Amino acid sequence: MAWGMFLAIPCPRKIWSESARQKMLVCMPLVGLLAGGVWAGAWLLLRGAPGPVRAAVCAAAPWLVTGFMHLDGYMDVCDAVLSRRDLPRRQEILKDSHCGAFAVISMVLLALSQWSVAMAGESVPLLPLLAVPVVSRACAALAVLTLVPMGTSQYAAMGPARGGYGAALWVLLALSVGLPLWLDGSFGPLAAAVGYGLAVWYGFRNLDGMSGDISGFALTIGELCGCGAAILWR
C-alpha cells in the first residue's frame, strides 16, 4: 500500500485496505529507503558526468521517484501561507487546484537551492543520502499519527494511533539518524529531521491542522536540509 501510494516506481502488487492505513504509515520509512537508494544510486552512477548535468539529475531524483507528489503539497502550502489572508481563506487556497504566483516563486527558489547544493557536492557521502528520505518519511508518519488533522484532511478519519505504531516509527527514526552519525560522522539525517520538524510546525501553526499537503511541504524542506548538511557539512 505504501509503495503504491507514495512512489512512482511500478508496484509489484497493488492492494488497498482502509483498515490498514495506520500500518501503511509504519512502512513509510521503508519507502524512504527505496527513494534513498535511487537518490544515492544516481550520485554513484553520475560521478564522471559533467557537474551541471549530475547536479540537475540528482537534484530532481527524489522528486521523480515520487512522481512529484510531495512537491504538490509544498507548492499548495506556500501558496496558502504566503497569501497572508485570514485562516478560512488560507485553508481555501490550500485546496484550490489552481497554481498561484507564490507557489511558482517558491518552486523556483526550491529548485535553485536543490541544484546549488547538488552542484557543490564533489564528494557525496552515500550512507547519509540513503538515510535522509528514511528520516523524512519517519517524521512524516509520526506527524500524521500525533498532530491534530485539519477537518478537511483525509487524516481526520483515521482516528488516534493504535498499538505500537508510534514506537516502531521512533525506533526507525533513531536508527536512521544515529547510524550515519556513528558510522560516517554525518549530520545530514539529523538536519533532515530538524528541517522537517520546523517546517511542519510552521505549516501546522499557519493552517490550523495537519494534512497531506503540509506533510509534503515539510518533507520537501526536510530533505533539502538533510542533503545540504550531508554535502556541505563535512
mmCIF file of C-alpha atoms in Angstrom:
data_model
loop_
_atom_site.group_PDB
_atom_site.id
_atom_site.type_symbol
_atom_site.label_atom_id
_atom_site.label_comp_id
_atom_site.label_asym_id
_atom_site.label_seq_id
_atom_site.Cartn_x
_atom_site.Cartn_y
_atom_site.Cartn_z
ATOM 1 C CA MET A 1 0.000 0.000 0.000
ATOM 2 C CA ALA A 2 2.761 2.449 0.960
ATOM 3 C CA TRP A 3 4.780 1.653 -2.167
ATOM 4 C CA GLY A 4 1.782 2.048 -4.461
ATOM 5 C CA MET A 5 0.699 5.341 -2.886
ATOM 6 C CA PHE A 6 3.984 7.159 -2.261
ATOM 7 C CA LEU A 7 6.282 6.008 -5.101
ATOM 8 C CA ALA A 8 6.114 6.397 -8.862
ATOM 9 C CA ILE A 9 8.116 3.175 -9.278
ATOM 10 C CA PRO A 10 5.675 0.495 -10.521
ATOM 11 C CA CYS A 11 4.387 -1.517 -7.579
ATOM 12 C CA PRO A 12 4.600 -5.312 -7.967
ATOM 13 C CA ARG A 13 1.226 -5.800 -6.264
ATOM 14 C CA LYS A 14 -1.416 -3.120 -5.851
ATOM 15 C CA ILE A 15 -3.773 -3.648 -2.917
ATOM 16 C CA TRP A 16 -5.714 -1.353 -0.597
ATOM 17 C CA SER A 17 -7.390 -1.837 2.763
ATOM 18 C CA GLU A 18 -8.715 1.191 4.606
ATOM 19 C CA SER A 19 -8.325 -0.583 7.953
ATOM 20 C CA ALA A 20 -4.585 -0.939 7.321
ATOM 21 C CA ARG A 21 -3.931 2.778 6.732
ATOM 22 C CA GLN A 22 -2.052 3.263 10.015
ATOM 23 C CA LYS A 23 0.038 0.163 9.341
ATOM 24 C CA MET A 24 0.886 1.682 5.970
ATOM 25 C CA LEU A 25 2.326 4.710 7.757
ATOM 26 C CA VAL A 26 4.747 2.470 9.659
ATOM 27 C CA CYS A 27 6.062 1.274 6.277
ATOM 28 C CA MET A 28 6.785 4.806 5.043
ATOM 29 C CA PRO A 29 10.441 4.706 6.221
ATOM 30 C CA LEU A 30 10.912 1.590 4.075
ATOM 31 C CA VAL A 31 9.506 3.526 1.132
ATOM 32 C CA GLY A 32 12.067 6.191 2.004
ATOM 33 C CA LEU A 33 14.779 3.551 1.826
ATOM 34 C CA LEU A 34 13.784 2.786 -1.770
ATOM 35 C CA ALA A 35 13.740 6.503 -2.600
ATOM 36 C CA GLY A 36 17.106 6.958 -0.896
ATOM 37 C CA GLY A 37 18.528 4.044 -2.857
ATOM 38 C CA VAL A 38 17.538 5.709 -6.124
ATOM 39 C CA TRP A 39 18.969 9.039 -4.944
ATOM 40 C CA ALA A 40 22.287 7.564 -3.799
ATOM 41 C CA GLY A 41 22.420 5.395 -6.928
ATOM 42 C CA ALA A 42 22.059 8.466 -9.148
ATOM 43 C CA TRP A 43 25.012 10.117 -7.407
ATOM 44 C CA LEU A 44 27.066 6.950 -7.763
ATOM 45 C CA LEU A 45 26.323 6.415 -11.452
ATOM 46 C CA LEU A 46 26.931 10.055 -12.414
ATOM 47 C CA ARG A 47 30.270 10.534 -10.681
ATOM 48 C CA GLY A 48 32.032 11.108 -14.009
ATOM 49 C CA ALA A 49 29.314 13.220 -15.617
ATOM 50 C CA PRO A 50 29.664 16.998 -16.113
ATOM 51 C CA GLY A 51 28.882 18.851 -12.874
ATOM 52 C CA PRO A 52 25.742 20.719 -14.035
ATOM 53 C CA VAL A 53 24.248 17.563 -15.567
ATOM 54 C CA ARG A 54 24.949 15.494 -12.457
ATOM 55 C CA ALA A 55 23.544 18.245 -10.232
ATOM 56 C CA ALA A 56 20.345 18.547 -12.277
ATOM 57 C CA VAL A 57 19.645 14.801 -12.301
ATOM 58 C CA CYS A 58 20.497 14.307 -8.625
ATOM 59 C CA ALA A 59 18.510 17.366 -7.561
ATOM 60 C CA ALA A 60 15.430 16.029 -9.335
ATOM 61 C CA ALA A 61 15.858 12.349 -8.398
ATOM 62 C CA PRO A 62 13.897 12.451 -5.087
ATOM 63 C CA TRP A 63 11.086 14.300 -6.853
ATOM 64 C CA LEU A 64 10.980 11.984 -9.864
ATOM 65 C CA VAL A 65 10.864 8.808 -7.772
ATOM 66 C CA THR A 66 7.709 10.044 -6.004
ATOM 67 C CA GLY A 67 6.017 11.366 -9.125
ATOM 68 C CA PHE A 68 6.300 14.940 -7.772
ATOM 69 C CA MET A 69 3.709 14.039 -5.149
ATOM 70 C CA HIS A 70 5.307 15.955 -2.274
ATOM 71 C CA LEU A 71 6.136 18.966 -4.429
ATOM 72 C CA ASP A 72 2.410 19.424 -4.982
ATOM 73 C CA GLY A 73 1.917 19.786 -1.231
ATOM 74 C CA TYR A 74 4.910 22.101 -0.979
ATOM 75 C CA MET A 75 3.505 24.436 -3.617
ATOM 76 C CA ASP A 76 -0.014 24.369 -2.155
ATOM 77 C CA VAL A 77 1.212 25.278 1.330
ATOM 78 C CA CYS A 78 3.447 28.066 0.001
ATOM 79 C CA ASP A 79 0.531 29.475 -1.964
ATOM 80 C CA ALA A 80 -1.766 29.388 1.072
ATOM 81 C CA VAL A 81 0.575 30.638 3.782
ATOM 82 C CA LEU A 82 2.336 33.327 1.756
ATOM 83 C CA SER A 83 -1.016 34.809 0.730
ATOM 84 C CA ARG A 84 -1.215 36.167 4.317
ATOM 85 C CA ARG A 85 -5.001 36.022 4.253
ATOM 86 C CA ASP A 86 -7.212 35.060 7.180
ATOM 87 C CA LEU A 87 -7.337 31.397 8.232
ATOM 88 C CA PRO A 88 -10.504 30.352 6.334
ATOM 89 C CA ARG A 89 -9.126 31.888 3.146
ATOM 90 C CA ARG A 90 -5.714 30.230 3.621
ATOM 91 C CA GLN A 91 -7.408 26.861 4.033
ATOM 92 C CA GLU A 92 -9.482 27.528 0.921
ATOM 93 C CA ILE A 93 -6.357 28.406 -1.095
ATOM 94 C CA LEU A 94 -4.697 25.214 0.164
ATOM 95 C CA LYS A 95 -7.387 23.137 -1.520
ATOM 96 C CA ASP A 96 -7.542 25.243 -4.688
ATOM 97 C CA SER A 97 -6.299 23.284 -7.715
ATOM 98 C CA HIS A 98 -5.003 26.428 -9.426
ATOM 99 C CA CYS A 99 -1.309 27.307 -9.174
ATOM 100 C CA GLY A 100 -0.702 30.784 -7.794
ATOM 101 C CA ALA A 101 2.257 33.142 -8.060
ATOM 102 C CA PHE A 102 3.566 32.301 -4.587
ATOM 103 C CA ALA A 103 3.685 28.608 -5.463
ATOM 104 C CA VAL A 104 5.650 29.279 -8.663
ATOM 105 C CA ILE A 105 8.136 31.604 -6.937
ATOM 106 C CA SER A 106 8.656 29.133 -4.085
ATOM 107 C CA MET A 107 9.172 26.250 -6.524
ATOM 108 C CA VAL A 108 11.801 28.219 -8.450
ATOM 109 C CA LEU A 109 13.652 29.012 -5.212
ATOM 110 C CA LEU A 110 13.459 25.362 -4.099
ATOM 111 C CA ALA A 111 14.775 24.071 -7.433
ATOM 112 C CA LEU A 112 17.637 26.574 -7.404
ATOM 113 C CA SER A 113 18.523 25.620 -3.841
ATOM 114 C CA GLN A 114 18.430 21.885 -4.557
ATOM 115 C CA TRP A 115 20.519 22.293 -7.712
ATOM 116 C CA SER A 116 23.042 24.543 -5.953
ATOM 117 C CA VAL A 117 23.503 22.036 -3.137
ATOM 118 C CA ALA A 118 23.953 19.208 -5.638
ATOM 119 C CA MET A 119 26.393 21.297 -7.658
ATOM 120 C CA ALA A 120 28.512 21.866 -4.550
ATOM 121 C CA GLY A 121 28.880 18.154 -3.877
ATOM 122 C CA GLU A 122 32.184 16.952 -5.297
ATOM 123 C CA SER A 123 32.358 14.009 -2.887
ATOM 124 C CA VAL A 124 28.933 12.863 -1.732
ATOM 125 C CA PRO A 125 28.553 10.539 1.289
ATOM 126 C CA LEU A 126 26.159 7.832 0.136
ATOM 127 C CA LEU A 127 25.048 6.483 3.538
ATOM 128 C CA PRO A 128 23.612 9.816 4.781
ATOM 129 C CA LEU A 129 21.991 10.399 1.398
ATOM 130 C CA LEU A 130 20.401 6.963 1.632
ATOM 131 C CA ALA A 131 19.120 7.728 5.144
ATOM 132 C CA VAL A 132 17.701 11.226 4.560
ATOM 133 C CA PRO A 133 14.486 10.048 2.802
ATOM 134 C CA VAL A 134 14.029 7.411 5.517
ATOM 135 C CA VAL A 135 14.216 10.110 8.195
ATOM 136 C CA SER A 136 11.861 12.471 6.376
ATOM 137 C CA ARG A 137 9.222 9.773 5.992
ATOM 138 C CA ALA A 138 9.545 8.539 9.559
ATOM 139 C CA CYS A 139 8.975 12.144 10.674
ATOM 140 C CA ALA A 140 6.026 12.445 8.295
ATOM 141 C CA ALA A 141 4.374 9.300 9.648
ATOM 142 C CA LEU A 142 4.873 10.443 13.253
ATOM 143 C CA ALA A 143 3.394 13.856 12.448
ATOM 144 C CA VAL A 144 0.338 12.258 10.869
ATOM 145 C CA LEU A 145 -0.167 9.967 13.879
ATOM 146 C CA THR A 146 0.327 12.621 16.568
ATOM 147 C CA LEU A 147 -0.799 16.023 15.250
ATOM 148 C CA VAL A 148 -4.435 17.113 15.128
ATOM 149 C CA PRO A 149 -5.631 16.876 11.498
ATOM 150 C CA MET A 150 -7.439 19.605 9.622
ATOM 151 C CA GLY A 151 -11.156 18.980 9.409
ATOM 152 C CA THR A 152 -10.973 18.667 5.614
ATOM 153 C CA SER A 153 -7.963 16.324 5.642
ATOM 154 C CA GLN A 154 -8.212 12.605 4.882
ATOM 155 C CA TYR A 155 -6.309 12.052 8.137
ATOM 156 C CA ALA A 156 -9.343 13.203 10.122
ATOM 157 C CA ALA A 157 -10.976 9.804 9.547
ATOM 158 C CA MET A 158 -8.011 7.805 10.785
ATOM 159 C CA GLY A 159 -8.642 8.183 14.499
ATOM 160 C CA PRO A 160 -5.981 8.039 17.228
ATOM 161 C CA ALA A 161 -2.849 5.938 16.859
ATOM 162 C CA ARG A 162 -3.183 2.332 17.955
ATOM 163 C CA GLY A 163 -0.756 -0.338 19.042
ATOM 164 C CA GLY A 164 2.962 0.240 18.822
ATOM 165 C CA TYR A 165 2.962 2.134 15.524
ATOM 166 C CA GLY A 166 4.409 5.282 17.059
ATOM 167 C CA ALA A 167 7.052 3.343 18.997
ATOM 168 C CA ALA A 168 8.143 1.484 15.864
ATOM 169 C CA LEU A 169 8.491 4.753 13.966
ATOM 170 C CA TRP A 170 10.561 6.318 16.751
ATOM 171 C CA VAL A 171 12.916 3.336 16.648
ATOM 172 C CA LEU A 172 13.288 3.585 12.863
ATOM 173 C CA LEU A 173 13.861 7.338 13.142
ATOM 174 C CA ALA A 174 16.532 6.889 15.822
ATOM 175 C CA LEU A 175 18.341 4.242 13.742
ATOM 176 C CA SER A 176 18.268 6.257 10.523
ATOM 177 C CA VAL A 177 19.628 9.338 12.328
ATOM 178 C CA GLY A 178 22.074 7.544 14.617
ATOM 179 C CA LEU A 179 23.752 5.081 12.239
ATOM 180 C CA PRO A 180 25.038 7.687 9.712
ATOM 181 C CA LEU A 181 26.175 9.889 12.593
ATOM 182 C CA TRP A 182 28.060 6.993 14.173
ATOM 183 C CA LEU A 183 29.459 5.330 11.047
ATOM 184 C CA ASP A 184 30.050 8.372 8.849
ATOM 185 C CA GLY A 185 30.020 11.332 11.242
ATOM 186 C CA SER A 186 27.312 12.934 9.095
ATOM 187 C CA PHE A 187 24.665 15.296 10.450
ATOM 188 C CA GLY A 188 22.611 15.075 7.241
ATOM 189 C CA PRO A 189 19.811 12.810 8.552
ATOM 190 C CA LEU A 190 19.646 14.816 11.802
ATOM 191 C CA ALA A 191 19.336 18.022 9.775
ATOM 192 C CA ALA A 192 16.526 16.412 7.772
ATOM 193 C CA ALA A 193 14.634 15.623 10.995
ATOM 194 C CA VAL A 194 15.123 19.161 12.339
ATOM 195 C CA GLY A 195 14.145 20.697 8.997
ATOM 196 C CA TYR A 196 11.022 18.560 8.823
ATOM 197 C CA GLY A 197 10.064 19.431 12.385
ATOM 198 C CA LEU A 198 10.401 23.181 11.873
ATOM 199 C CA ALA A 199 8.566 23.085 8.536
ATOM 200 C CA VAL A 200 5.662 21.000 9.839
ATOM 201 C CA TRP A 201 5.345 23.297 12.860
ATOM 202 C CA TYR A 202 5.208 26.305 10.518
ATOM 203 C CA GLY A 203 2.562 24.747 8.288
ATOM 204 C CA PHE A 204 0.529 23.381 11.198
ATOM 205 C CA ARG A 205 0.524 26.737 13.012
ATOM 206 C CA ASN A 206 -0.469 28.731 9.936
ATOM 207 C CA LEU A 207 -3.156 26.352 8.674
ATOM 208 C CA ASP A 208 -4.534 25.107 11.996
ATOM 209 C CA GLY A 209 -4.151 21.376 11.498
ATOM 210 C CA MET A 210 -2.190 18.591 9.834
ATOM 211 C CA SER A 211 -2.798 17.488 6.258
ATOM 212 C CA GLY A 212 -1.118 15.639 3.422
ATOM 213 C CA ASP A 213 -0.113 18.938 1.811
ATOM 214 C CA ILE A 214 1.634 20.076 4.991
ATOM 215 C CA SER A 215 3.390 16.721 5.220
ATOM 216 C CA GLY A 216 4.643 17.062 1.626
ATOM 217 C CA PHE A 217 5.741 20.648 2.297
ATOM 218 C CA ALA A 218 7.734 19.640 5.378
ATOM 219 C CA LEU A 219 9.167 16.508 3.748
ATOM 220 C CA THR A 220 10.477 18.519 0.799
ATOM 221 C CA ILE A 221 12.148 21.088 3.045
ATOM 222 C CA GLY A 222 13.497 18.404 5.374
ATOM 223 C CA GLU A 223 15.165 16.557 2.505
ATOM 224 C CA LEU A 224 16.740 19.774 1.220
ATOM 225 C CA CYS A 225 18.133 20.462 4.706
ATOM 226 C CA GLY A 226 19.396 16.894 5.025
ATOM 227 C CA CYS A 227 21.050 16.846 1.610
ATOM 228 C CA GLY A 228 22.624 20.246 2.240
ATOM 229 C CA ALA A 229 24.050 19.191 5.589
ATOM 230 C CA ALA A 230 25.330 15.863 4.216
ATOM 231 C CA ILE A 231 27.143 17.553 1.331
ATOM 232 C CA LEU A 232 28.273 20.866 2.804
ATOM 233 C CA TRP A 233 28.901 19.958 6.442
ATOM 234 C CA ARG A 234 31.890 17.660 6.038
#
